[in-house]
Coordinates of C-alpha atoms and ligand atoms in Angstrom, one line a residue:
M274 CA -64.4 -33.6 76.2
T275 CA -62.7 -34.0 79.5
T276 CA -59.1 -34.5 80.2
Q277 CA -57.1 -36.3 82.8
P278 CA -54.1 -34.1 83.2
N279 CA -51.1 -35.9 84.6
P280 CA -49.4 -34.0 87.4
A281 CA -46.0 -35.6 86.6
A282 CA -46.3 -34.5 83.0
M283 CA -47.1 -31.0 84.2
Q284 CA -44.1 -30.9 86.5
A285 CA -42.0 -32.1 83.6
A286 CA -43.4 -29.4 81.3
A287 CA -42.3 -26.9 83.9
A288 CA -38.8 -28.0 83.4
D289 CA -38.8 -28.4 79.7
G290 CA -37.4 -25.0 79.0
N291 CA -40.7 -23.3 78.4
A292 CA -40.5 -20.0 80.3
N293 CA -44.2 -19.4 80.1
L294 CA -45.2 -18.1 83.5
F295 CA -48.3 -20.2 83.4
V296 CA -46.1 -23.3 83.2
T297 CA -44.1 -22.1 86.2
L298 CA -47.2 -21.5 88.2
R299 CA -48.8 -24.8 87.2
G300 CA -45.6 -26.6 88.2
G301 CA -46.7 -25.8 91.8
F302 CA -50.2 -27.3 91.6
P303 CA -50.6 -30.3 94.0
A304 CA -50.5 -33.8 92.7
D305 CA -54.1 -34.3 93.7
L306 CA -55.9 -32.0 91.2
D307 CA -59.2 -32.7 92.8
R308 CA -58.3 -30.7 95.9
T309 CA -59.9 -27.3 96.4
A310 CA -57.8 -24.5 94.9
I311 CA -60.2 -21.6 95.4
E312 CA -63.3 -21.2 97.4
T313 CA -65.4 -18.0 97.4
G314 CA -65.5 -16.0 100.6
D315 CA -68.4 -13.8 99.6
G316 CA -71.3 -14.2 97.0
P317 CA -72.5 -17.7 96.2
P318 CA -70.4 -20.4 97.9
L319 CA -68.4 -22.0 95.1
R320 CA -65.4 -24.3 95.0
Y321 CA -62.9 -24.6 92.2
S322 CA -60.5 -27.6 92.1
W323 CA -57.0 -27.4 90.6
R324 CA -58.5 -29.5 87.8
D325 CA -61.1 -26.8 87.2
I326 CA -58.3 -24.3 86.8
E327 CA -56.4 -26.6 84.4
R328 CA -59.5 -27.3 82.3
S329 CA -61.0 -23.8 82.2
T330 CA -57.8 -22.1 81.4
A331 CA -57.3 -24.6 78.6
M332 CA -60.7 -23.8 77.1
L333 CA -60.1 -20.1 77.3
A334 CA -56.6 -20.4 75.9
N335 CA -58.0 -22.5 73.0
L336 CA -60.6 -19.8 72.4
F337 CA -57.9 -17.1 72.2
E338 CA -55.8 -19.3 69.8
S339 CA -58.8 -19.8 67.6
L340 CA -59.0 -16.1 67.0
E341 CA -55.6 -16.2 65.2
L342 CA -54.3 -13.1 67.0
P343 CA -51.0 -11.6 66.0
A344 CA -47.9 -12.6 68.0
G345 CA -47.6 -10.4 71.1
A346 CA -51.3 -9.4 71.0
R347 CA -52.5 -7.6 74.0
I348 CA -55.7 -8.7 75.8
A349 CA -57.1 -5.8 77.8
V350 CA -59.5 -6.6 80.7
Q351 CA -61.7 -4.4 82.7
T352 CA -64.1 -6.7 84.7
E353 CA -65.2 -6.9 88.3
K354 CA -63.2 -9.3 90.5
S355 CA -64.2 -12.9 90.2
V356 CA -62.5 -16.3 90.1
E357 CA -63.3 -16.4 86.4
A358 CA -61.4 -13.1 85.9
L359 CA -58.3 -14.8 87.5
L360 CA -58.8 -17.8 85.2
L361 CA -58.9 -15.4 82.3
Y362 CA -55.6 -13.9 83.3
L363 CA -54.0 -17.4 83.6
A364 CA -55.5 -18.3 80.2
V365 CA -53.9 -15.3 78.5
L366 CA -50.5 -16.4 79.9
R367 CA -51.2 -19.9 78.8
A368 CA -52.0 -18.9 75.3
G369 CA -48.9 -16.7 75.2
F370 CA -50.6 -13.4 74.8
V371 CA -50.0 -10.2 76.8
Y372 CA -52.3 -9.5 79.7
L373 CA -53.4 -5.9 80.3
P374 CA -55.5 -5.4 83.4
L375 CA -57.5 -2.2 83.9
N376 CA -58.8 -0.7 87.2
T377 CA -62.6 -1.1 87.3
A378 CA -62.9 2.5 88.5
Y379 CA -61.5 3.9 85.2
Q380 CA -64.0 6.0 83.2
S381 CA -64.3 6.5 79.4
S382 CA -61.5 9.0 78.8
E383 CA -59.1 6.8 80.8
I384 CA -60.2 3.7 79.0
E385 CA -60.0 5.5 75.7
Y386 CA -56.4 6.4 76.4
F387 CA -55.3 2.8 77.5
I388 CA -57.0 1.1 74.5
G389 CA -55.7 3.7 72.1
N390 CA -52.2 3.4 73.5
A391 CA -52.0 -0.4 73.9
E392 CA -54.0 -1.3 70.8
P393 CA -55.3 -4.6 72.2
S394 CA -56.6 -7.2 69.8
V395 CA -59.1 -8.4 72.4
V396 CA -61.0 -6.5 75.1
V397 CA -63.0 -8.1 77.8
C398 CA -65.4 -6.0 79.8
S399 CA -68.5 -6.3 82.0
A400 CA -71.8 -6.5 80.0
K401 CA -73.0 -3.3 81.7
N402 CA -70.1 -1.4 80.0
F403 CA -70.2 -3.2 76.7
S404 CA -71.8 -0.5 74.6
W405 CA -69.3 2.3 75.4
I406 CA -66.2 0.2 75.8
S407 CA -66.9 -1.7 72.5
R408 CA -67.3 1.6 70.7
I409 CA -63.9 2.8 72.0
A410 CA -62.3 -0.6 71.2
F411 CA -63.6 -1.1 67.7
S412 CA -62.7 2.5 66.7
A413 CA -59.2 1.8 68.0
G414 CA -59.0 -1.3 65.8
T415 CA -59.7 -4.0 68.4
A416 CA -61.0 -7.1 66.6
H417 CA -62.9 -8.8 69.5
V418 CA -64.8 -7.6 72.5
F419 CA -66.1 -10.2 74.9
T420 CA -68.1 -9.8 78.1
L421 CA -67.5 -11.4 81.5
N422 CA -69.7 -10.7 84.5
E423 CA -69.1 -11.4 88.1
D424 CA -71.9 -14.0 88.1
R425 CA -70.1 -16.1 85.5
T426 CA -72.2 -15.0 82.6
G427 CA -71.1 -13.3 79.4
S428 CA -69.9 -14.1 75.9
L429 CA -66.4 -15.0 76.9
L430 CA -67.3 -18.1 78.9
E431 CA -70.1 -19.0 76.4
R432 CA -67.6 -19.0 73.6
A433 CA -64.9 -20.8 75.6
A434 CA -67.4 -23.6 76.4
H435 CA -67.2 -24.7 72.8
H436 CA -63.4 -25.3 73.0
S437 CA -61.4 -28.3 74.1
D438 CA -60.2 -28.5 77.7
I439 CA -56.8 -29.8 76.5
H440 CA -54.2 -27.2 75.6
E441 CA -50.5 -27.2 75.3
P442 CA -49.2 -24.0 76.9
A443 CA -47.6 -21.7 74.3
Q444 CA -43.8 -21.8 74.2
R445 CA -42.4 -18.5 75.6
S446 CA -38.9 -17.3 76.3
R447 CA -37.9 -15.6 79.5
D448 CA -38.0 -12.1 78.0
D449 CA -41.3 -12.4 76.2
L450 CA -43.9 -10.1 77.5
A451 CA -46.5 -11.5 79.9
A452 CA -48.3 -8.4 81.1
I453 CA -48.4 -4.6 80.6
L454 CA -49.4 -2.6 83.7
Y455 CA -50.3 1.0 83.2
T456 CA -48.9 3.3 85.9
S457 CA -49.7 7.0 86.0
G458 CA -47.1 9.4 84.9
T459 CA -45.7 12.4 86.8
T460 CA -46.5 14.5 83.7
G461 CA -49.3 13.8 81.4
R462 CA -50.4 10.3 80.6
S463 CA -49.9 6.9 82.0
K464 CA -47.1 4.6 80.9
G465 CA -47.4 0.9 80.3
A466 CA -44.8 -1.1 82.3
M467 CA -43.8 -4.2 80.2
L468 CA -43.3 -7.2 82.4
S469 CA -41.8 -10.4 81.0
H470 CA -42.6 -14.0 82.0
D471 CA -39.3 -14.2 83.8
N472 CA -39.7 -10.9 85.6
L473 CA -42.8 -12.3 87.2
A474 CA -41.7 -16.0 87.6
S475 CA -38.4 -15.1 89.2
N476 CA -40.2 -12.7 91.7
A477 CA -42.8 -15.3 92.5
R478 CA -40.1 -18.0 93.2
T479 CA -38.1 -15.6 95.4
L480 CA -41.2 -14.7 97.5
Q481 CA -42.1 -18.3 97.8
Q482 CA -38.8 -19.0 99.4
Y483 CA -38.4 -15.8 101.4
W484 CA -41.9 -15.8 102.9
G485 CA -41.7 -19.6 103.7
W486 CA -44.8 -20.7 101.7
R487 CA -45.5 -24.2 102.8
D488 CA -47.9 -27.1 102.7
G489 CA -51.2 -26.4 104.2
D490 CA -51.1 -22.6 103.6
V491 CA -54.4 -20.9 102.9
L492 CA -54.4 -17.4 101.6
I493 CA -57.3 -14.9 102.2
H494 CA -57.4 -13.0 98.9
V495 CA -59.1 -9.6 99.2
L496 CA -57.2 -7.3 96.9
P497 CA -58.2 -6.2 93.4
I498 CA -56.6 -8.2 90.6
F499 CA -55.6 -5.3 88.3
H500 CA -52.4 -4.4 90.2
V501 CA -49.2 -6.0 91.2
H502 CA -50.2 -6.7 94.8
G503 CA -53.4 -8.7 94.2
L504 CA -52.7 -10.1 90.8
F505 CA -49.0 -11.1 91.1
V506 CA -47.9 -11.1 94.7
A507 CA -51.0 -12.7 96.3
S508 CA -52.3 -14.9 93.5
H509 CA -48.9 -16.1 92.2
G510 CA -47.8 -16.9 95.8
A511 CA -50.8 -19.2 96.3
L512 CA -50.8 -20.8 92.8
L513 CA -47.1 -21.5 92.8
N514 CA -47.3 -23.1 96.2
G515 CA -50.4 -25.1 95.3
S516 CA -52.2 -23.4 98.2
K517 CA -55.9 -22.8 98.6
M518 CA -57.3 -19.3 98.3
I519 CA -60.4 -18.0 100.1
W520 CA -61.5 -15.5 97.4
F521 CA -63.3 -12.3 98.2
S522 CA -64.6 -10.1 95.4
K523 CA -64.5 -7.1 97.7
F524 CA -62.7 -6.3 101.0
D525 CA -65.2 -6.6 103.9
P526 CA -63.3 -6.5 107.2
R527 CA -66.0 -8.3 109.2
K528 CA -66.1 -11.2 106.7
V529 CA -62.4 -11.4 106.6
V530 CA -62.1 -11.6 110.4
E531 CA -64.7 -14.4 110.4
R532 CA -62.5 -16.4 108.0
L533 CA -59.2 -15.8 109.6
P534 CA -59.3 -19.1 111.6
D535 CA -59.4 -20.9 108.3
A536 CA -56.4 -19.2 106.9
T537 CA -52.6 -18.8 107.3
V538 CA -51.7 -15.9 105.1
F539 CA -53.2 -12.5 104.5
M540 CA -52.0 -9.6 102.2
G541 CA -53.3 -6.1 102.2
V542 CA -52.5 -2.4 101.7
P543 CA -52.3 -0.4 104.9
T544 CA -56.0 0.8 104.7
L545 CA -57.1 -2.8 105.0
Y546 CA -55.1 -3.2 108.3
V547 CA -56.6 0.1 109.6
R548 CA -60.1 -1.3 108.8
L549 CA -59.4 -4.7 110.3
L550 CA -58.3 -3.0 113.5
A551 CA -61.7 -1.4 113.7
E552 CA -63.3 -4.8 114.0
P553 CA -63.7 -6.0 117.6
G554 CA -63.5 -9.6 116.4
L555 CA -59.8 -9.1 115.4
T556 CA -58.2 -11.0 118.3
R557 CA -55.4 -13.4 119.0
E558 CA -57.9 -16.2 119.0
A559 CA -59.2 -15.2 115.5
C560 CA -55.6 -15.2 114.3
R561 CA -54.6 -18.5 116.0
N562 CA -53.8 -20.3 112.7
M563 CA -52.3 -17.4 110.9
R564 CA -48.6 -17.4 110.2
L565 CA -48.1 -14.3 108.0
F566 CA -49.6 -10.8 107.5
V567 CA -48.0 -8.9 104.6
A568 CA -48.5 -5.2 104.0
G569 CA -47.3 -3.0 101.2
S570 CA -48.2 -0.6 98.3
A571 CA -48.1 2.4 100.6
P572 CA -46.4 3.3 103.9
L573 CA -47.7 1.4 106.9
L574 CA -48.0 3.8 109.9
I575 CA -46.0 2.7 112.9
D576 CA -49.1 3.1 115.0
T577 CA -51.0 0.6 112.9
F578 CA -48.0 -1.8 113.0
R579 CA -47.8 -1.6 116.8
E580 CA -51.6 -1.8 117.4
F581 CA -51.8 -4.9 115.2
E582 CA -49.0 -6.6 117.1
Q583 CA -50.7 -5.9 120.4
R584 CA -54.1 -7.0 119.3
T585 CA -53.2 -10.1 117.4
G586 CA -49.7 -11.1 118.5
H587 CA -48.6 -11.0 114.9
T588 CA -45.9 -8.7 113.5
I589 CA -46.9 -7.4 110.1
L590 CA -44.3 -8.0 107.5
E591 CA -43.9 -4.9 105.4
R592 CA -42.5 -5.1 101.9
Y593 CA -41.9 -2.6 99.0
G594 CA -42.5 -2.9 95.3
M595 CA -43.7 -1.2 92.2
S596 CA -45.6 -2.0 89.0
E597 CA -42.3 -1.7 87.1
T598 CA -40.4 -4.0 89.4
A599 CA -42.8 -6.3 91.3
M600 CA -41.3 -6.9 94.8
L601 CA -38.0 -5.3 95.7
T602 CA -37.5 -5.5 99.4
S603 CA -39.1 -7.3 102.4
N604 CA -38.8 -7.4 106.1
P605 CA -37.5 -10.8 107.1
Y606 CA -39.9 -13.7 107.5
R607 CA -37.6 -15.9 109.5
A608 CA -36.4 -14.7 112.9
E609 CA -32.8 -15.8 112.1
D610 CA -32.8 -13.3 109.2
G611 CA -33.6 -10.5 111.6
E612 CA -36.6 -8.7 113.2
R613 CA -39.4 -7.2 111.3
R614 CA -39.0 -3.5 111.9
G615 CA -42.0 -1.2 111.6
G616 CA -41.3 2.0 109.6
T617 CA -38.9 0.1 107.3
V618 CA -39.5 -2.0 104.2
G619 CA -36.8 -4.5 105.2
F620 CA -33.9 -5.9 103.1
P621 CA -33.4 -6.2 99.4
L622 CA -34.9 -9.5 98.3
P623 CA -32.4 -12.2 97.2
G624 CA -31.2 -11.2 93.7
V625 CA -32.4 -7.6 94.0
G626 CA -30.0 -4.7 94.1
V627 CA -30.9 -1.5 96.0
R628 CA -28.7 1.5 96.2
I629 CA -29.1 5.2 97.1
R630 CA -28.0 8.1 95.0
G631 CA -27.6 11.4 96.8
D632 CA -28.6 14.8 95.4
D633 CA -25.0 15.4 94.3
G634 CA -25.3 12.4 91.9
T635 CA -23.0 10.2 93.9
L636 CA -23.9 6.8 95.3
R637 CA -24.2 6.9 99.1
T638 CA -23.2 4.1 101.4
D639 CA -23.3 6.1 104.5
G640 CA -27.0 5.9 105.5
E641 CA -27.7 9.2 103.8
I642 CA -31.0 9.9 102.1
G643 CA -31.3 9.9 98.4
G644 CA -33.0 8.5 95.3
I645 CA -33.6 4.7 95.4
E646 CA -32.3 2.8 92.4
V647 CA -32.9 -0.9 91.9
S648 CA -31.7 -3.8 89.7
G649 CA -32.5 -7.5 89.4
P650 CA -34.3 -10.1 87.3
N651 CA -37.6 -8.6 88.3
I652 CA -37.0 -5.2 86.7
F653 CA -39.4 -4.5 83.8
K654 CA -38.4 -4.4 80.1
G655 CA -39.4 -0.7 79.6
Y656 CA -42.4 1.4 79.0
W657 CA -44.7 0.4 76.1
R658 CA -43.8 2.4 73.0
M659 CA -41.9 5.0 75.1
P660 CA -38.2 4.3 74.5
E661 CA -37.3 7.9 75.5
K662 CA -39.1 7.7 78.8
T663 CA -37.6 4.2 79.4
R664 CA -34.1 5.6 78.8
E665 CA -34.7 8.5 81.2
E666 CA -35.7 6.2 84.0
F667 CA -32.6 3.9 83.8
T668 CA -29.1 4.9 84.8
D669 CA -26.3 4.3 82.3
D670 CA -25.3 1.1 84.1
G671 CA -28.9 -0.2 83.8
W672 CA -30.4 0.4 87.3
F673 CA -34.0 1.6 87.4
K674 CA -34.7 4.9 89.2
T675 CA -37.8 4.3 91.3
G676 CA -38.6 7.9 92.1
D677 CA -38.8 7.0 95.7
V678 CA -36.5 8.6 98.2
G679 CA -35.0 6.6 101.0
K680 CA -32.0 5.4 102.9
I681 CA -30.4 2.1 104.0
D682 CA -29.6 2.1 107.7
E683 CA -26.5 0.6 109.4
R684 CA -28.3 -2.8 109.8
G685 CA -29.2 -2.9 106.1
Y686 CA -32.9 -2.1 106.4
V687 CA -34.3 0.1 103.6
H688 CA -36.4 3.1 104.7
I689 CA -38.7 5.0 102.3
V690 CA -38.8 8.6 103.5
G691 CA -40.5 10.3 100.6
R692 CA -40.9 10.5 96.8
S693 CA -39.2 12.6 94.3
K694 CA -42.2 12.0 92.0
D695 CA -45.2 14.1 92.8
L696 CA -47.5 11.2 93.8
I697 CA -50.3 10.6 96.2
I698 CA -51.0 7.1 97.4
S699 CA -54.6 6.8 98.6
G700 CA -55.8 3.5 99.9
G701 CA -53.0 1.8 97.9
Y702 CA -54.0 3.5 94.6
N703 CA -51.6 5.9 93.0
V704 CA -52.9 9.3 92.1
Y705 CA -50.7 11.7 90.1
P706 CA -51.5 15.4 90.9
A707 CA -50.5 16.5 87.4
E708 CA -53.3 14.4 85.9
I709 CA -56.0 15.8 88.2
E710 CA -54.6 19.4 87.8
G711 CA -54.8 18.8 84.0
Y712 CA -58.5 18.0 84.2
L713 CA -59.2 20.9 86.6
N714 CA -57.3 23.5 84.5
E715 CA -59.4 22.6 81.5
M716 CA -62.7 23.4 83.3
E717 CA -64.6 26.5 82.7
G718 CA -63.6 29.4 85.0
V719 CA -60.5 27.7 86.4
A720 CA -57.3 29.7 86.1
E721 CA -55.0 27.1 87.8
S722 CA -54.9 24.4 90.4
A723 CA -52.7 22.5 92.8
V724 CA -53.5 19.0 93.9
I725 CA -51.9 17.6 97.1
G726 CA -52.2 14.7 99.4
A727 CA -53.3 15.3 103.0
P728 CA -52.9 12.7 105.8
H729 CA -56.0 10.5 106.2
R730 CA -56.4 7.9 108.9
D731 CA -58.2 5.4 106.5
F732 CA -56.7 6.0 103.1
G733 CA -53.2 7.1 104.4
E734 CA -53.4 10.1 102.1
A735 CA -56.4 11.8 100.6
V736 CA -56.6 13.9 97.5
V737 CA -57.2 17.6 98.0
A738 CA -57.5 20.3 95.3
I739 CA -56.8 24.0 95.6
V740 CA -58.2 25.9 92.7
V741 CA -57.9 29.6 91.6
A742 CA -60.8 31.1 89.5
R743 CA -60.3 33.1 86.4
P744 CA -60.9 36.9 86.9
G745 CA -64.7 37.4 87.0
A746 CA -65.5 33.7 87.3
S747 CA -67.0 32.2 90.3
L748 CA -66.3 28.5 91.1
D749 CA -68.4 26.1 93.1
P750 CA -66.3 23.3 94.7
A751 CA -69.3 20.8 94.5
S752 CA -69.6 21.4 90.7
L753 CA -65.9 20.9 90.1
T754 CA -66.1 17.7 92.1
A755 CA -69.1 16.5 90.1
Q756 CA -67.4 17.3 86.8
L757 CA -64.3 15.3 87.9
K758 CA -66.4 12.4 88.9
S759 CA -67.8 12.1 85.4
K760 CA -64.3 12.1 83.9
I761 CA -61.9 10.1 86.2
A762 CA -61.8 7.1 88.4
N763 CA -63.5 7.8 91.7
F764 CA -60.5 7.2 93.9
K765 CA -58.7 10.1 92.1
V766 CA -61.5 12.6 92.8
P767 CA -60.5 15.1 95.5
K768 CA -62.2 14.5 98.9
Q769 CA -62.1 18.3 99.3
V770 CA -61.8 21.2 96.8
F771 CA -60.9 24.7 98.0
V772 CA -61.3 27.8 95.9
V773 CA -58.6 30.4 96.8
D774 CA -57.4 33.8 95.4
D775 CA -54.0 32.6 94.6
L776 CA -51.5 29.8 95.1
P777 CA -48.3 30.3 97.2
R778 CA -45.2 30.5 94.9
N779 CA -41.5 30.7 95.5
T780 CA -39.3 33.3 93.9
M781 CA -38.9 31.1 90.8
G782 CA -42.7 31.2 90.4
K783 CA -43.1 27.5 91.3
V784 CA -46.2 26.5 93.4
Q785 CA -45.1 25.7 96.9
K786 CA -47.0 22.5 97.5
N787 CA -45.2 22.0 100.8
L788 CA -46.9 25.1 102.2
L789 CA -50.3 23.8 100.9
R790 CA -49.6 20.4 102.5
D791 CA -48.8 22.1 105.7
Q792 CA -51.9 24.2 105.6
H793 CA -54.2 21.3 105.0
K794 CA -52.5 18.6 107.1
G795 CA -55.2 18.5 109.8
L796 CA -58.1 18.4 107.3
F797 CA -58.9 14.7 107.8
A798 CA -57.8 14.5 111.4
D799 CA -61.1 13.0 112.4
A800 CA -61.7 10.9 109.3
Ligands
MLC2072 C1 -62.4 3.7 97.3 N1 -62.6 5.1 97.4 C2 -61.4 5.6 97.6 C3 -60.5 4.6 97.5 N2 -61.1 3.4 97.3 N3 -61.0 6.9 97.8 C4 -59.7 7.1 97.9 N4 -58.8 6.2 97.8 C5 -59.1 4.9 97.6 N5 -58.2 3.9 97.5 C6 -63.8 5.8 97.5 C7 -64.7 5.7 96.3 O1 -64.4 6.6 95.4 C8 -66.1 5.9 96.9 O2 -66.3 7.3 97.0 C9 -65.9 5.4 98.3 O3 -64.6 5.4 98.7 C10 -66.5 4.0 98.5 O4 -66.0 3.2 97.4 P1 -65.8 1.6 97.6 O5 -65.4 1.0 96.3 O6 -66.9 1.0 98.3 O7 -64.5 1.6 98.5 P2 -64.0 0.4 99.2 O8 -64.5 -0.9 98.7 O9 -64.1 0.7 100.7 O10 -62.4 0.5 98.8 C11 -61.4 0.9 99.6 C12 -60.2 -0.1 99.4 C13 -59.8 -0.1 97.9 C14 -59.1 0.3 100.3 C15 -60.7 -1.5 99.8 O11 -59.4 1.2 97.6 C16 -58.7 -1.1 97.6 O12 -59.0 -2.2 97.4 N6 -57.5 -0.6 97.7 C17 -56.3 -1.5 97.4 C18 -55.6 -1.0 96.2 C19 -54.5 -1.9 95.7 O13 -54.6 -3.2 95.6 N7 -53.3 -1.4 95.5 C20 -52.1 -2.2 95.2 C21 -51.4 -1.4 94.0 S1 -49.9 -2.3 93.6 P3 -67.6 7.9 96.4 O14 -67.4 9.4 96.7 O15 -67.6 7.6 95.0 O16 -68.7 7.3 97.2 C22 -48.6 -1.4 94.1 C23 -47.3 -2.0 94.1 C24 -47.0 -2.7 95.4 O17 -48.8 -0.3 94.6 O18 -46.0 -2.4 96.0 O19 -47.9 -3.5 95.8
AMP2073 P1 -47.4 1.4 91.7 O1 -46.8 2.4 90.7 O2 -48.8 1.5 91.9 O3 -46.8 0.1 91.6 O4 -46.8 2.0 93.1 C1 -45.5 1.9 93.5 C2 -45.2 2.9 94.6 O5 -45.9 2.5 95.8 C3 -43.7 2.8 95.0 O6 -42.9 3.6 94.1 C4 -43.7 3.4 96.3 O7 -43.8 4.8 96.3 C5 -45.1 2.9 96.9 N1 -44.9 1.8 97.8 C6 -45.0 0.5 97.6 N2 -44.8 -0.2 98.7 C7 -44.5 0.7 99.7 C8 -44.2 0.6 101.1 N3 -44.2 -0.6 101.7 N4 -44.0 1.7 101.7 C9 -44.0 2.9 101.1 N5 -44.3 3.1 99.8 C10 -44.6 2.0 99.1

């Protein structure tokens, strides 16, 4: 059965008090639903209209409703990037359940933890992983495991095809959960950041205004859709503005450069800009129709910022955010709001509070460096089933402690100068040394280890492990690397492993990672 959704009715629904994020996003769809919403940039050439989004998310949402899941049920998804994977996300919102995206690089022990911790009612995975993921899911009590492949096959779409393409979005209040994003912990295991419909909707609206989304915008979408940047910032921006997306399942700099003349907006982590700059085709001419390049998720080197400006005539707009908070600060889009300053992450977004707390515990207004604390409608609701951890990460007056270290200069620009959390950001992915050290320390013959980040031209930082053998044991770096590869996501695996006699320690016995970082800072100078 087909439906003729009425745009006016959709707009009205957006205003009827239903805080469901899907309703907010749908409120931005254009009046002409037959216009192209998404076209593929790689793989088979496909076009999806706004009506296709409306109908297919309705069918998927009806499928989920037919499963009679408990209220607040989590739907965990580990699939390759595809337009259907985005539709699945939107359908979960539409049906009022909680979306839980998982990085495709995660291996079985990581997946086991996430599924065990989140207890999803439904898991969706690629068919190639069905046997091991379904075993983990069913033993954790998951009721349904569906498959979804990048070529649009799998049991999820087969089942959804039997459902109606008319669906009334579930009524949700502002604080109801829309998504849980797992973010690694400084000690031990990952924490699930709980984001509400309003956390995400308010941030999307703010960015729509601040970044001047307008009619005729076309977004090149290249980022993975299991993190804030690709899933929320990029996709929400285009959907809420009724703007077309050119959808890439994987980042390929050459193909992106070819499509730049057809687009106006691009978003990427710094590694993507480094790789774009390596393309001779990246010229002013190629960027003639572009109006906005956004970078974030990791520090953008000033050299990259400048080189990009010289080559393309465009000044990258750098912004700062987190899984727990969505977007917090942004360099200005409009010239009248100020210049875009490389090496800074700009101003707090409208409605967002940013303040600095010095080492002595006092709030600093004098441009001094300290811990960055934030507040606003975008700040998450806490860590899933970790009330203690949640309490620790908020101040008594309700501000969230980001774990980033920075300052606010005299012109109001926020600078991030470091992190109080022991964290490596490699190609936009977070890697917590404590997690890798935990795996290494359990391996046969390993006495102890220290994991650090070393500067890397492509990835920004690269993971390096320094390992000490037990007395009498001999360790082979290649074998340690191979063992890690079988256990953890590939981007977390150290690019280099060193076996040493001992680790440098201070008088308190604490490993001096700063000395190790210094020692290995030139390791990837030629990378
Ligand atoms: C891939 N590899 C990486 C890596 N990505 N190594 C270190 N760091 C990374 N980020 C390794 C693989 O392990 C593999 O090694 C080899 O590189 C090739 O793998 P690939 O899959 O072909 O890599 P590629 O496609 O080139 O991926 C690189 C990338 C990708 C930069 C395109 O990492 C990426 O999409 N990064 C974006 C992450 C992102 O969206 N972050 C936003 C988080 S949200 P081997 O040895 O196995 O061959 C957030 C909040 C905010 O932080 O503010 O936005
Ligand atoms: P995640 O937990 O994956 O959401 O990563 C969030 C972290 O990424 C932040 O706490 C920062 O450390 C870092 N980050 C995000 N954007 C930027 C940026 N523009 N510059 C520097 N660090 C950033």
